[in-house]
mmCIF file of C-alpha atoms and ligand atoms in Angstrom:
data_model
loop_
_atom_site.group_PDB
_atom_site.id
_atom_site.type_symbol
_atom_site.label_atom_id
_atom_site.label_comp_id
_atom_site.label_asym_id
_atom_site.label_seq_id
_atom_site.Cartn_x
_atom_site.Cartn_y
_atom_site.Cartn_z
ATOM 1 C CA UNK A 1 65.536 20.051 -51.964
ATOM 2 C CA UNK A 2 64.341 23.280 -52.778
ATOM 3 C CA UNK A 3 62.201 25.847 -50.631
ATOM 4 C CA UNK A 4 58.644 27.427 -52.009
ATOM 5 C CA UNK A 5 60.148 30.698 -52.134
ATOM 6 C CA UNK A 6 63.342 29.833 -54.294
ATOM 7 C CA UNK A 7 63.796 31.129 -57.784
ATOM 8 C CA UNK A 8 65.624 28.494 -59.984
ATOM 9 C CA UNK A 9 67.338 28.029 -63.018
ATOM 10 C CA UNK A 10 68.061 24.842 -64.908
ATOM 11 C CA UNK A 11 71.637 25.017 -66.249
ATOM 12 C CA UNK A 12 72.090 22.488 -68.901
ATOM 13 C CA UNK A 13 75.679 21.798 -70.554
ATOM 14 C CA UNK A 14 76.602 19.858 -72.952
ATOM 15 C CA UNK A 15 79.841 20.788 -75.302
ATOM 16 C CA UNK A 16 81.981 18.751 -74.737
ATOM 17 C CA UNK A 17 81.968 14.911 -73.012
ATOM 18 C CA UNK A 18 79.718 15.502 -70.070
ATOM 19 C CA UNK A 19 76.088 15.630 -70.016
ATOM 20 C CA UNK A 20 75.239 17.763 -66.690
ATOM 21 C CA UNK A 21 72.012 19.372 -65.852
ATOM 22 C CA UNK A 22 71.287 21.203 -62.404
ATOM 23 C CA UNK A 23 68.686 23.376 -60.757
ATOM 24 C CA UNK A 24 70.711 26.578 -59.254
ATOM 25 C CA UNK A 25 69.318 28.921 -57.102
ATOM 26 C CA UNK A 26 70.663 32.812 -58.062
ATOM 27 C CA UNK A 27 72.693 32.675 -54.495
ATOM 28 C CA UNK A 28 74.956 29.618 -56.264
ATOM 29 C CA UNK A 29 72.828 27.120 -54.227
ATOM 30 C CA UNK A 30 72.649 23.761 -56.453
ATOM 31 C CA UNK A 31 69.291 21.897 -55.151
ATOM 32 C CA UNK A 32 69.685 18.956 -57.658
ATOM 33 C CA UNK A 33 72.296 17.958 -60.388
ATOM 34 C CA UNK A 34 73.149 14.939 -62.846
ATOM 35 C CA UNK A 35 75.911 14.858 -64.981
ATOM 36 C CA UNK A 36 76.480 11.513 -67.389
ATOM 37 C CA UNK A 37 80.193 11.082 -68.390
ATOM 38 C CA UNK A 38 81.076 9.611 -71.707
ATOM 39 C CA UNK A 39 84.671 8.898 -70.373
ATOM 40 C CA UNK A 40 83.883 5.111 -70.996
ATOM 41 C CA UNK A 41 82.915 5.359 -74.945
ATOM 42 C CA UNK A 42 85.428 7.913 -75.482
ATOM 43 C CA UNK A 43 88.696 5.692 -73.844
ATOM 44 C CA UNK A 44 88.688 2.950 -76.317
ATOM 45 C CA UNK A 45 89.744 5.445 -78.882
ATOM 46 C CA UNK A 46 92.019 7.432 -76.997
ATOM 47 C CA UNK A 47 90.277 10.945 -77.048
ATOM 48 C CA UNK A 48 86.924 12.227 -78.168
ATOM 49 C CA UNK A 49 84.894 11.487 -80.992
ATOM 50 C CA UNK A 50 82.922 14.428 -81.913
ATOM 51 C CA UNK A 51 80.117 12.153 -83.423
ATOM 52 C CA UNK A 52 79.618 9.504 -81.027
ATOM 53 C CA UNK A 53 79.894 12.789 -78.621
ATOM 54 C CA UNK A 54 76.777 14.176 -79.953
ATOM 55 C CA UNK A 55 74.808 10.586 -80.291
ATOM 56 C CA UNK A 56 75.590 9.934 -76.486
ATOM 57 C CA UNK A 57 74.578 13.677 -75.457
ATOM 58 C CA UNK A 58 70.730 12.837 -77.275
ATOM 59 C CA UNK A 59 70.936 9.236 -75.359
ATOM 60 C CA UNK A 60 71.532 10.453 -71.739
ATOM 61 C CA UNK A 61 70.421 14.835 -71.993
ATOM 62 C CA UNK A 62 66.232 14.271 -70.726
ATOM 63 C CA UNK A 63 67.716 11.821 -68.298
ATOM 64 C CA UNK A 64 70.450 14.123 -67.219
ATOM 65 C CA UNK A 65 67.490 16.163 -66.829
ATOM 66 C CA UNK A 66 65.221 14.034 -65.581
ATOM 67 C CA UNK A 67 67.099 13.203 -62.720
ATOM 68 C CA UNK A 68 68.536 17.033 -61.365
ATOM 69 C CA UNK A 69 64.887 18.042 -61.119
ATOM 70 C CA UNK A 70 63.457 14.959 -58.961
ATOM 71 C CA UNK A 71 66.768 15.657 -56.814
ATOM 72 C CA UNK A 72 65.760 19.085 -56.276
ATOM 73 C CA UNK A 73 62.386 17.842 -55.587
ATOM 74 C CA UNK A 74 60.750 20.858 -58.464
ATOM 75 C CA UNK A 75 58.382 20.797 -60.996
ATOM 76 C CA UNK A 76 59.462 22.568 -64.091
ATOM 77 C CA UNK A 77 56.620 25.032 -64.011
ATOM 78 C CA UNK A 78 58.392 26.326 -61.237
ATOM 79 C CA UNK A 79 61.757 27.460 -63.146
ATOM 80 C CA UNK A 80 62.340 30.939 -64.001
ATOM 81 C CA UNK A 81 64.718 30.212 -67.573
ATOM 82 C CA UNK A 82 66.832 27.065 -68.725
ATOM 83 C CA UNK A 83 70.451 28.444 -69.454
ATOM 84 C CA UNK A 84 72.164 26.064 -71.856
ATOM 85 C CA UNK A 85 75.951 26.432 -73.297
ATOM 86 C CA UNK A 86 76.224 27.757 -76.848
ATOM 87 C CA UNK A 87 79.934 27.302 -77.141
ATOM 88 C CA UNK A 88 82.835 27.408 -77.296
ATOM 89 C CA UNK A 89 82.679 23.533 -77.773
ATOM 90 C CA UNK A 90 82.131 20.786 -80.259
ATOM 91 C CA UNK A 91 78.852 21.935 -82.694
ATOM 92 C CA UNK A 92 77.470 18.952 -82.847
ATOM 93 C CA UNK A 93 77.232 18.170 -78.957
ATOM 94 C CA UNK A 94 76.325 22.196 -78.745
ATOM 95 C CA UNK A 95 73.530 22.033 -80.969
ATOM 96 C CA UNK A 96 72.007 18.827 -79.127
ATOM 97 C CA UNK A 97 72.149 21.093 -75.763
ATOM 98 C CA UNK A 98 70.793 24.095 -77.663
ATOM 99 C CA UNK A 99 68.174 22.156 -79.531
ATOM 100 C CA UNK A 100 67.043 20.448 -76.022
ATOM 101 C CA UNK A 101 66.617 23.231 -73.899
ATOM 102 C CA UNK A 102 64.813 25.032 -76.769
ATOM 103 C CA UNK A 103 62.065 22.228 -77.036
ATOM 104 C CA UNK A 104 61.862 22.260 -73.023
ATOM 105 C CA UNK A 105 61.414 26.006 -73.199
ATOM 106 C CA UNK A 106 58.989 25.804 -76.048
ATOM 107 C CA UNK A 107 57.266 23.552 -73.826
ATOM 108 C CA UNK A 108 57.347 24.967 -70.822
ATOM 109 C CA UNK A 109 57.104 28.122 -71.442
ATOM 110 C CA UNK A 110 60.076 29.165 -70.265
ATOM 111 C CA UNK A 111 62.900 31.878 -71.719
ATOM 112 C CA UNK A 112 66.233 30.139 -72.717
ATOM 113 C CA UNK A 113 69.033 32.098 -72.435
ATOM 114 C CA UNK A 114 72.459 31.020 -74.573
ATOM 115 C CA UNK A 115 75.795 30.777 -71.569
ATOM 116 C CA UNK A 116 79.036 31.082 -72.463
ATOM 117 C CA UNK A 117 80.850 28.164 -71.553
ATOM 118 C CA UNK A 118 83.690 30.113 -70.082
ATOM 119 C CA UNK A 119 82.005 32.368 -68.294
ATOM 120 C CA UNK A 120 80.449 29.357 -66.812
ATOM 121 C CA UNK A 121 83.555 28.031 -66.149
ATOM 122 C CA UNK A 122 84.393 31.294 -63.550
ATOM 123 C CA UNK A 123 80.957 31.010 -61.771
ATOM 124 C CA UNK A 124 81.563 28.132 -61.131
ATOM 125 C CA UNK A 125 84.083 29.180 -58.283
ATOM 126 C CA UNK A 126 80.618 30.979 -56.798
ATOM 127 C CA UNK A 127 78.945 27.363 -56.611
ATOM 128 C CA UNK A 128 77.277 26.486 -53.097
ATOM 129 C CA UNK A 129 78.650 29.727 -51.543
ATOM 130 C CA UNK A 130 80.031 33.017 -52.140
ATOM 131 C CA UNK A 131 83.720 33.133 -52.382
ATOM 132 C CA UNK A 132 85.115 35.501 -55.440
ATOM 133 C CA UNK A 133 85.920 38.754 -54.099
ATOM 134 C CA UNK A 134 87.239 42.172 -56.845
ATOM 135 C CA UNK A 135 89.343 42.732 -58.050
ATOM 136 C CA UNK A 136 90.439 39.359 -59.220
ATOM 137 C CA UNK A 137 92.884 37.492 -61.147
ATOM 138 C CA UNK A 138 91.180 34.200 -62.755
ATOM 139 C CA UNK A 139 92.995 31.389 -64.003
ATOM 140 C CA UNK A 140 91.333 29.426 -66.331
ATOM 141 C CA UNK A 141 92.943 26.008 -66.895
ATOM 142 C CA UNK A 142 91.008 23.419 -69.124
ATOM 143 C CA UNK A 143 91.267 21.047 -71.627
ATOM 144 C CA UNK A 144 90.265 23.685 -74.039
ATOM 145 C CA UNK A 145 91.530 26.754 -72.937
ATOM 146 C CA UNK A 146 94.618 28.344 -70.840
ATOM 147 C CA UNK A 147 93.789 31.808 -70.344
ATOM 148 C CA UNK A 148 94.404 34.704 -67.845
ATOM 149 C CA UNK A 149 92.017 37.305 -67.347
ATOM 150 C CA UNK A 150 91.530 40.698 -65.051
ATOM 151 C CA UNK A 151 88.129 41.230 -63.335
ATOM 152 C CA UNK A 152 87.137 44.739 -61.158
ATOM 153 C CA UNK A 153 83.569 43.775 -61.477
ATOM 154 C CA UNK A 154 80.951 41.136 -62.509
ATOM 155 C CA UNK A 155 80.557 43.061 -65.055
ATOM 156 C CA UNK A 156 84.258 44.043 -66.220
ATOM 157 C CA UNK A 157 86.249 41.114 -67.579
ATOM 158 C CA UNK A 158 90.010 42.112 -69.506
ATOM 159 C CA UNK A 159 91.805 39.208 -70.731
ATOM 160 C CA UNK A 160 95.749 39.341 -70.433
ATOM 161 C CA UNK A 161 96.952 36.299 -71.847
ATOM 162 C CA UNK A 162 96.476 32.664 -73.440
ATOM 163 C CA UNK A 163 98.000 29.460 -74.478
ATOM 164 C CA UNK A 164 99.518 30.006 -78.649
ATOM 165 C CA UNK A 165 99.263 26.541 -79.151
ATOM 166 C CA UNK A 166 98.020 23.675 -76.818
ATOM 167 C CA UNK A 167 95.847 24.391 -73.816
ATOM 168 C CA UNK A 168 97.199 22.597 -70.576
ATOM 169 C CA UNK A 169 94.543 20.243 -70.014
ATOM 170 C CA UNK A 170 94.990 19.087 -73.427
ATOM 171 C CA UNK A 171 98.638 18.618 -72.790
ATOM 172 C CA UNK A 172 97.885 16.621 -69.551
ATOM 173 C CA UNK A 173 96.273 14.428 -71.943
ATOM 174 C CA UNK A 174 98.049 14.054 -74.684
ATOM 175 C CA UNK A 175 101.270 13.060 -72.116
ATOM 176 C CA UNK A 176 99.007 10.813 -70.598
ATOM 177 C CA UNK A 177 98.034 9.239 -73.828
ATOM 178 C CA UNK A 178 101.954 8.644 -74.610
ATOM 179 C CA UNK A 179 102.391 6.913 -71.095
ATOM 180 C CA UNK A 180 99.696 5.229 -71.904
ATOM 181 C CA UNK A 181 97.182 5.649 -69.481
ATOM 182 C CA UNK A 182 94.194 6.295 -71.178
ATOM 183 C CA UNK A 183 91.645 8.990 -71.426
ATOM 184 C CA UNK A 184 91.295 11.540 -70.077
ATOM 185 C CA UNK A 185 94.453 11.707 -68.977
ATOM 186 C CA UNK A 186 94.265 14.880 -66.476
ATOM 187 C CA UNK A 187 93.928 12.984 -63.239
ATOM 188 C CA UNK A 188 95.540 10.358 -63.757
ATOM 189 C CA UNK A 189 99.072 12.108 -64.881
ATOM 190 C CA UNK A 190 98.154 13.749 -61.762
ATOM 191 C CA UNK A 191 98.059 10.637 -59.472
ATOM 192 C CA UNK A 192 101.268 9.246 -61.074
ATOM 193 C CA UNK A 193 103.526 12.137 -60.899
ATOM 194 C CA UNK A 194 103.332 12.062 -57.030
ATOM 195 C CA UNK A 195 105.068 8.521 -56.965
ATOM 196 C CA UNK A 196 107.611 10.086 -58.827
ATOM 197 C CA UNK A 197 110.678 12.109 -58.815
ATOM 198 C CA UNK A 198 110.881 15.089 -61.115
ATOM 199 C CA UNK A 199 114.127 14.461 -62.280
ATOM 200 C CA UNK A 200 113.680 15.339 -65.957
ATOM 201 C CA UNK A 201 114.690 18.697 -67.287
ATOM 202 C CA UNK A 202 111.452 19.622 -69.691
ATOM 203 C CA UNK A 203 111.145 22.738 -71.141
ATOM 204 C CA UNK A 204 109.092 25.464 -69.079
ATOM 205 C CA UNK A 205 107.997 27.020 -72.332
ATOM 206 C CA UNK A 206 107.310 31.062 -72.930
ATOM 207 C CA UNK A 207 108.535 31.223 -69.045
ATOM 208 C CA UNK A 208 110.455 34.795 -69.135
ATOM 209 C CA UNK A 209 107.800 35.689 -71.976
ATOM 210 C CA UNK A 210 104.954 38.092 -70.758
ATOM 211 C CA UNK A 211 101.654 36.432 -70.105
ATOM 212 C CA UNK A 212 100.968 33.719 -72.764
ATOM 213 C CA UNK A 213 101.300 30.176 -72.691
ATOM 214 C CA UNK A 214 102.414 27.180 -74.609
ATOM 215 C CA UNK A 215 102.660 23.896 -73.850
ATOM 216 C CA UNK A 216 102.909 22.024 -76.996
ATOM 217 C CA UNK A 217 107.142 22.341 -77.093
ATOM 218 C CA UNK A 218 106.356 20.543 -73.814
ATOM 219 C CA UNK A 219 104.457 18.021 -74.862
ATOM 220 C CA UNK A 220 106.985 17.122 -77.732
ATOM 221 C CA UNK A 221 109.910 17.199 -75.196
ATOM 222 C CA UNK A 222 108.210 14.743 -73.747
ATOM 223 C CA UNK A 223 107.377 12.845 -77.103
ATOM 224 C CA UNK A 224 111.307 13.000 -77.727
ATOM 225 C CA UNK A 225 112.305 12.120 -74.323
ATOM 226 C CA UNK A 226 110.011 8.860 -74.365
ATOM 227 C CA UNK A 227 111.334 7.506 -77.868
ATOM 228 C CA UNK A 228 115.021 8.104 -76.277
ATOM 229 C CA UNK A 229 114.416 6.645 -73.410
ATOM 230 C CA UNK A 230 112.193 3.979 -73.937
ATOM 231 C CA UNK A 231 112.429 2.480 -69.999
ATOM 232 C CA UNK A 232 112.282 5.584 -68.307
ATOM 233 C CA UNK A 233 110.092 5.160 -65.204
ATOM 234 C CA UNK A 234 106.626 6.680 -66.224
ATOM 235 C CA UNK A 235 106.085 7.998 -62.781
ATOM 236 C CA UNK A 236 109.398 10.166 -63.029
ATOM 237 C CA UNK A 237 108.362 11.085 -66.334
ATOM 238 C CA UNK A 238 104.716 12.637 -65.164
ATOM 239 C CA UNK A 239 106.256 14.442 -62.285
ATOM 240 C CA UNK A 240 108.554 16.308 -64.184
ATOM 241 C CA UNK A 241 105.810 17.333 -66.974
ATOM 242 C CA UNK A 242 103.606 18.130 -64.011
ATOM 243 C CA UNK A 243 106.703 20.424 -62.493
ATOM 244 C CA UNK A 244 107.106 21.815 -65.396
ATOM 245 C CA UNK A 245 103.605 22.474 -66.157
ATOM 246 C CA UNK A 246 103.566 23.604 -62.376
ATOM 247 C CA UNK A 247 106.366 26.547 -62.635
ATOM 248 C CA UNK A 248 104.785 27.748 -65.793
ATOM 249 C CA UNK A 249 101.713 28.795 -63.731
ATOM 250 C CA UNK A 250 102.894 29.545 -60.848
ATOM 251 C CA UNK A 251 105.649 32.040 -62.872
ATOM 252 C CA UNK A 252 102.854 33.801 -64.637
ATOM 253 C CA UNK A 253 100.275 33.792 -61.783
ATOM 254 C CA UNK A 254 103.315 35.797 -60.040
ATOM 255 C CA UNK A 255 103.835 37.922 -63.092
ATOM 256 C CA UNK A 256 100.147 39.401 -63.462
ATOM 257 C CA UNK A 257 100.027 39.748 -59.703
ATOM 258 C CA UNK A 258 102.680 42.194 -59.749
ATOM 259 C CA UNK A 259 100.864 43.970 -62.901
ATOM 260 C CA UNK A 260 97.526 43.973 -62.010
ATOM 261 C CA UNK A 261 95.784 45.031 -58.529
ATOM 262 C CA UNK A 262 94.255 41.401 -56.961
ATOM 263 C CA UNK A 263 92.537 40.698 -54.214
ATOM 264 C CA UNK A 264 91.693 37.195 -55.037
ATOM 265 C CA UNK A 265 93.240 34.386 -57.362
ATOM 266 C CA UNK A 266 90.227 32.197 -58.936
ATOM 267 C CA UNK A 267 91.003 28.889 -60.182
ATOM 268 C CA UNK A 268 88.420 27.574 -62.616
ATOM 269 C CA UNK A 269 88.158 24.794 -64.792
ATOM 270 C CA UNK A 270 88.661 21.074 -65.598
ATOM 271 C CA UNK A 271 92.761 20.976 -64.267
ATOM 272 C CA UNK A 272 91.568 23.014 -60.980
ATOM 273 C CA UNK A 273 90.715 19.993 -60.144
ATOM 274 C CA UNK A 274 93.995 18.791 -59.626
ATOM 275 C CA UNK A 275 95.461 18.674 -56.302
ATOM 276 C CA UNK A 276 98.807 19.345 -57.015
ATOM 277 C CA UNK A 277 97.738 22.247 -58.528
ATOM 278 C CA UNK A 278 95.475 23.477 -55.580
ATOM 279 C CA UNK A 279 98.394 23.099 -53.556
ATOM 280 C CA UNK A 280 100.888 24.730 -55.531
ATOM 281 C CA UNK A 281 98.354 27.789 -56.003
ATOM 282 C CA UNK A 282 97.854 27.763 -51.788
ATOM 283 C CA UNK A 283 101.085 27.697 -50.954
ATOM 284 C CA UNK A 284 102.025 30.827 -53.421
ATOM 285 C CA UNK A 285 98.780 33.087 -52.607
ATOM 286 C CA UNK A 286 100.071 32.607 -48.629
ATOM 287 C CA UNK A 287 102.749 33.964 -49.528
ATOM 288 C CA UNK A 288 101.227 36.942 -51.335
ATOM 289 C CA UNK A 289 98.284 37.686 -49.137
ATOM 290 C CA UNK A 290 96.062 36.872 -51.905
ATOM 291 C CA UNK A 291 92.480 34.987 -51.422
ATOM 292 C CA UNK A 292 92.261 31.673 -53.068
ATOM 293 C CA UNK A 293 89.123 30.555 -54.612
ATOM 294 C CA UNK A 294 88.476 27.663 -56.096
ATOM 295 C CA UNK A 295 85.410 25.564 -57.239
ATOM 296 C CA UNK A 296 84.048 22.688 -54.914
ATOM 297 C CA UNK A 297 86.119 19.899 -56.330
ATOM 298 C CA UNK A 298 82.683 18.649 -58.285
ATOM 299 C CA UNK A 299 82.485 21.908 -60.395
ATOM 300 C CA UNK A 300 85.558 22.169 -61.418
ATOM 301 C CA UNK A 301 85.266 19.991 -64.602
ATOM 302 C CA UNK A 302 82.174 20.584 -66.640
ATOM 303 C CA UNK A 303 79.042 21.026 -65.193
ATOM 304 C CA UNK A 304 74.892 21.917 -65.620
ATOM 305 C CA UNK A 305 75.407 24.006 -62.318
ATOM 306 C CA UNK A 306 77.795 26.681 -63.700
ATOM 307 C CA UNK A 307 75.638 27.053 -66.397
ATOM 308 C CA UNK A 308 72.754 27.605 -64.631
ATOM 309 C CA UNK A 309 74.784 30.330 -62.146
ATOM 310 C CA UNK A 310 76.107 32.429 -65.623
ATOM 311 C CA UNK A 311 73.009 32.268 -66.892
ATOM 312 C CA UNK A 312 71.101 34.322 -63.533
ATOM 313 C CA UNK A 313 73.927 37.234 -64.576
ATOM 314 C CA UNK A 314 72.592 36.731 -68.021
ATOM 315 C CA UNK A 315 68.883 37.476 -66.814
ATOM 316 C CA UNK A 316 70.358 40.150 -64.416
ATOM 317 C CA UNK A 317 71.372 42.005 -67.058
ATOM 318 C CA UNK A 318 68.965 41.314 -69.693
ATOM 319 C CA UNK A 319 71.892 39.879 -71.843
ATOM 320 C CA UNK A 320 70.140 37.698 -74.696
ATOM 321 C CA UNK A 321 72.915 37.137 -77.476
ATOM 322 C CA UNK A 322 70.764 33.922 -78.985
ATOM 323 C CA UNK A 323 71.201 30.037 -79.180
ATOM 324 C CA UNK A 324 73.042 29.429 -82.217
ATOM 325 C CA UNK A 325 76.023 27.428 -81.276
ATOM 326 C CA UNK A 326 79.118 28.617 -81.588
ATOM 327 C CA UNK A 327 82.682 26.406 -81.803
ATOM 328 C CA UNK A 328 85.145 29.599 -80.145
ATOM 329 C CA UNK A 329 83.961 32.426 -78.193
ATOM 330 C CA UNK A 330 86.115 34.117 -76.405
ATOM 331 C CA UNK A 331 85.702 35.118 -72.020
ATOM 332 C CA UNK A 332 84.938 38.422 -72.314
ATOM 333 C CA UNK A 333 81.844 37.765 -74.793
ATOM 334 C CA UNK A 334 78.239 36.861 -73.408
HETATM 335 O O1 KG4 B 1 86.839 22.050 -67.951
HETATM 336 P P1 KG4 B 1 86.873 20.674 -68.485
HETATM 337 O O2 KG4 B 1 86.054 19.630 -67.774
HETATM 338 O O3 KG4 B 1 86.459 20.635 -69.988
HETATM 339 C C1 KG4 B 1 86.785 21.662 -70.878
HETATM 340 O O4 KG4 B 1 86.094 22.702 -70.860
HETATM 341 O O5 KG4 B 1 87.789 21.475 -71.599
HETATM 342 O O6 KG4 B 1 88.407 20.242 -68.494
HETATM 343 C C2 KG4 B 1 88.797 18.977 -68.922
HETATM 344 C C3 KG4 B 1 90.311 18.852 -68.759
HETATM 345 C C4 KG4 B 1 90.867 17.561 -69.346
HETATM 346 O O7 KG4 B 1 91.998 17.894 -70.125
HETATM 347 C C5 KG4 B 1 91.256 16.771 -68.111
HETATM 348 O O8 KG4 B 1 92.345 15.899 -68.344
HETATM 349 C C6 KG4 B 1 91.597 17.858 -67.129
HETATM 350 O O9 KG4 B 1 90.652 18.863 -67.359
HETATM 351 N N1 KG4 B 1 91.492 17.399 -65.728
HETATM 352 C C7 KG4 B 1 92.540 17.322 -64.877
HETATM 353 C C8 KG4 B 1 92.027 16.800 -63.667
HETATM 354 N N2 KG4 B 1 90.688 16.584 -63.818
HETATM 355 C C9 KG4 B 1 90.381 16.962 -65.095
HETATM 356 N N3 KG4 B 1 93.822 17.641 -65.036
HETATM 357 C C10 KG4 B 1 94.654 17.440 -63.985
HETATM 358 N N4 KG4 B 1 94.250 16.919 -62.813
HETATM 359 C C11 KG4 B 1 92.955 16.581 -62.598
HETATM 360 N N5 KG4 B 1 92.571 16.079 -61.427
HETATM 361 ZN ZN1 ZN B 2 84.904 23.302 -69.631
#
């Protein structure tokens, strides 16, 4: 619930498979938040559907809404702006964001302000409390981007590397979808790989190469591997992609920490959510002295909150780059 004196922002994000709405406070306080998952109508085929992604998104976005401001307990005449995702994402679940918080603006009477998705994605380590200290090094891992990025400042955001081909969390997938195991496949690869032994030797791809990634020799290793060795246990099979996958990052977490100046490591997006690789990333910044901060497990994967969060910088420093939605956009852009 949310006190008299609170300013709030409803964050509202939609571009990919989750509609989430919440009511942030600028502090990173979330007073009330819904997010609808289309995991259900997506599994039968595997992976998303762009269309049926957009149809869902108009089915369940006012009640997504609906619902975060009753939990918050706030009237909507009460909101200082809506912040709503204008990409990178799908256009068609974009636009159905976009074109929502437009006609709740319009009717409210309320400024919407355009969020990047990704820069979502690294307040989102900011949710509930205060934990991203400068200079940083952020790791963004999700299932559309793999990307490594330098920040001195709020305000000061130098990207150093990304995937070439497949971003992780799509490769988490995709391996899951070859064991498989259905959609999405993230958590669950995740789950198996601890009952196993990681006894394959996969590829660590791009490993002694700078600070890119690619993961999509990985993923075919692990194609070729399967039709070879049709029996192989699929629990020994997930650990050693997830080992793989595992060294990669840690390797080129290590690298930029040597090249850039890092107070903190911050951990953001939908494979953050994975606790082998929370681990993994506690054990290495103990043994560099670096702070680790990561997103409340519930904002790791998409989310209305971090939306709302970007969006007070956005209105902090009278940023307005427009709604129209936008497929790729890139971390450093508003
Ligand atoms: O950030 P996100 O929710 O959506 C994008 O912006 O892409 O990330 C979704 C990705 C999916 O690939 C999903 O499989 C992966 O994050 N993911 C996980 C876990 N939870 C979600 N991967 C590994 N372990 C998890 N627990
Ligand atoms: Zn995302």
């Amino acid at each position: 619930m949310s006190d008299e004196s609170d300013e709030l922002i409803l964050g509202l994000e939609t571009s990919c498979d989750d509609t989430s709405c919440a009511v942030v406070a600028p502090d990173g306080r979330v007073l009330g938040a819904a997010t609808v998952s289309q995991i259900e109508l997506h599994n039968q085929w595997g992976g998303i559907v762009p269309e049926l992604a957009s149809r869902a998104h108009i089915d369940k976005v006012l009640v997504a809404v609906d619902t975060a401001l009753t939990e918050a307990g706030v009237d909507p005449a009460r909101l200082t702006a809506i912040g709503v995702t204008r990409g990178p994402g799908l256009i068609g679940s974009l636009k159905v964001g976009v074109d929502t918080a437009q006609a709740l603006g319009y009717g409210w009477d309320k400024p919407v302000l355009g969020v990047n998705h990704l820069r979502g994605h690294l307040r989102s380590a900011d949710l509930e409390e205060k934990r991203v200290t400068f200079p940083a090094l952020i790791l963004l891992v999700s299932g559309g981007h793999t990307l490594l990025a330098h920040m001195t400042s709020s305000a000061d955001i130098r990207l150093l590397g990304s995937t070439v081909d497949d971003s992780l969390g799509e490769a988490y997938d995709k391996v899951a979808r070859m064991l498989g195991l259905g959609y999405p496949g993230g958590p669950v690869v995740d789950r198996l790989a601890k009952d196993g032994t990681a006894s394959i030797p996969f590829p660590r791809p791009m490993l002694a190469d700078g600070l890119n990634f690619s993961f999509s020799g990985l993923k075919t290793a692990v194609r070729n591997f399967l039709a070879e060795h049709p029996d192989a246990p699929p629990a020994d099979v997930a650990a050693s992609f997830v080992a793989a996958c595992l060294e990669v990052l840690e390797v080129k977490c290590r690298r930029a920490l040597r090249q850039v100046e890092a107070e903190s490591l911050v951990i953001v997006g939908g494979v953050a959510a994975s606790p082998q690789v929370r681990q993994r990333a506690e054990a290495m910044c103990t043994d560099l002295g670096v702070k680790l901060c990561l997103p409340p497990l519930r904002w790791s994967t998409d989310n209305g909150a971090m939306i709302g969060l970007a969006a007070w910088d956005y209105l902090a420093r009278g940023v307005d780059v427009g709604l129209r939605p936008t497929s790729s956009l890139s971390l450093d852009l508003f």
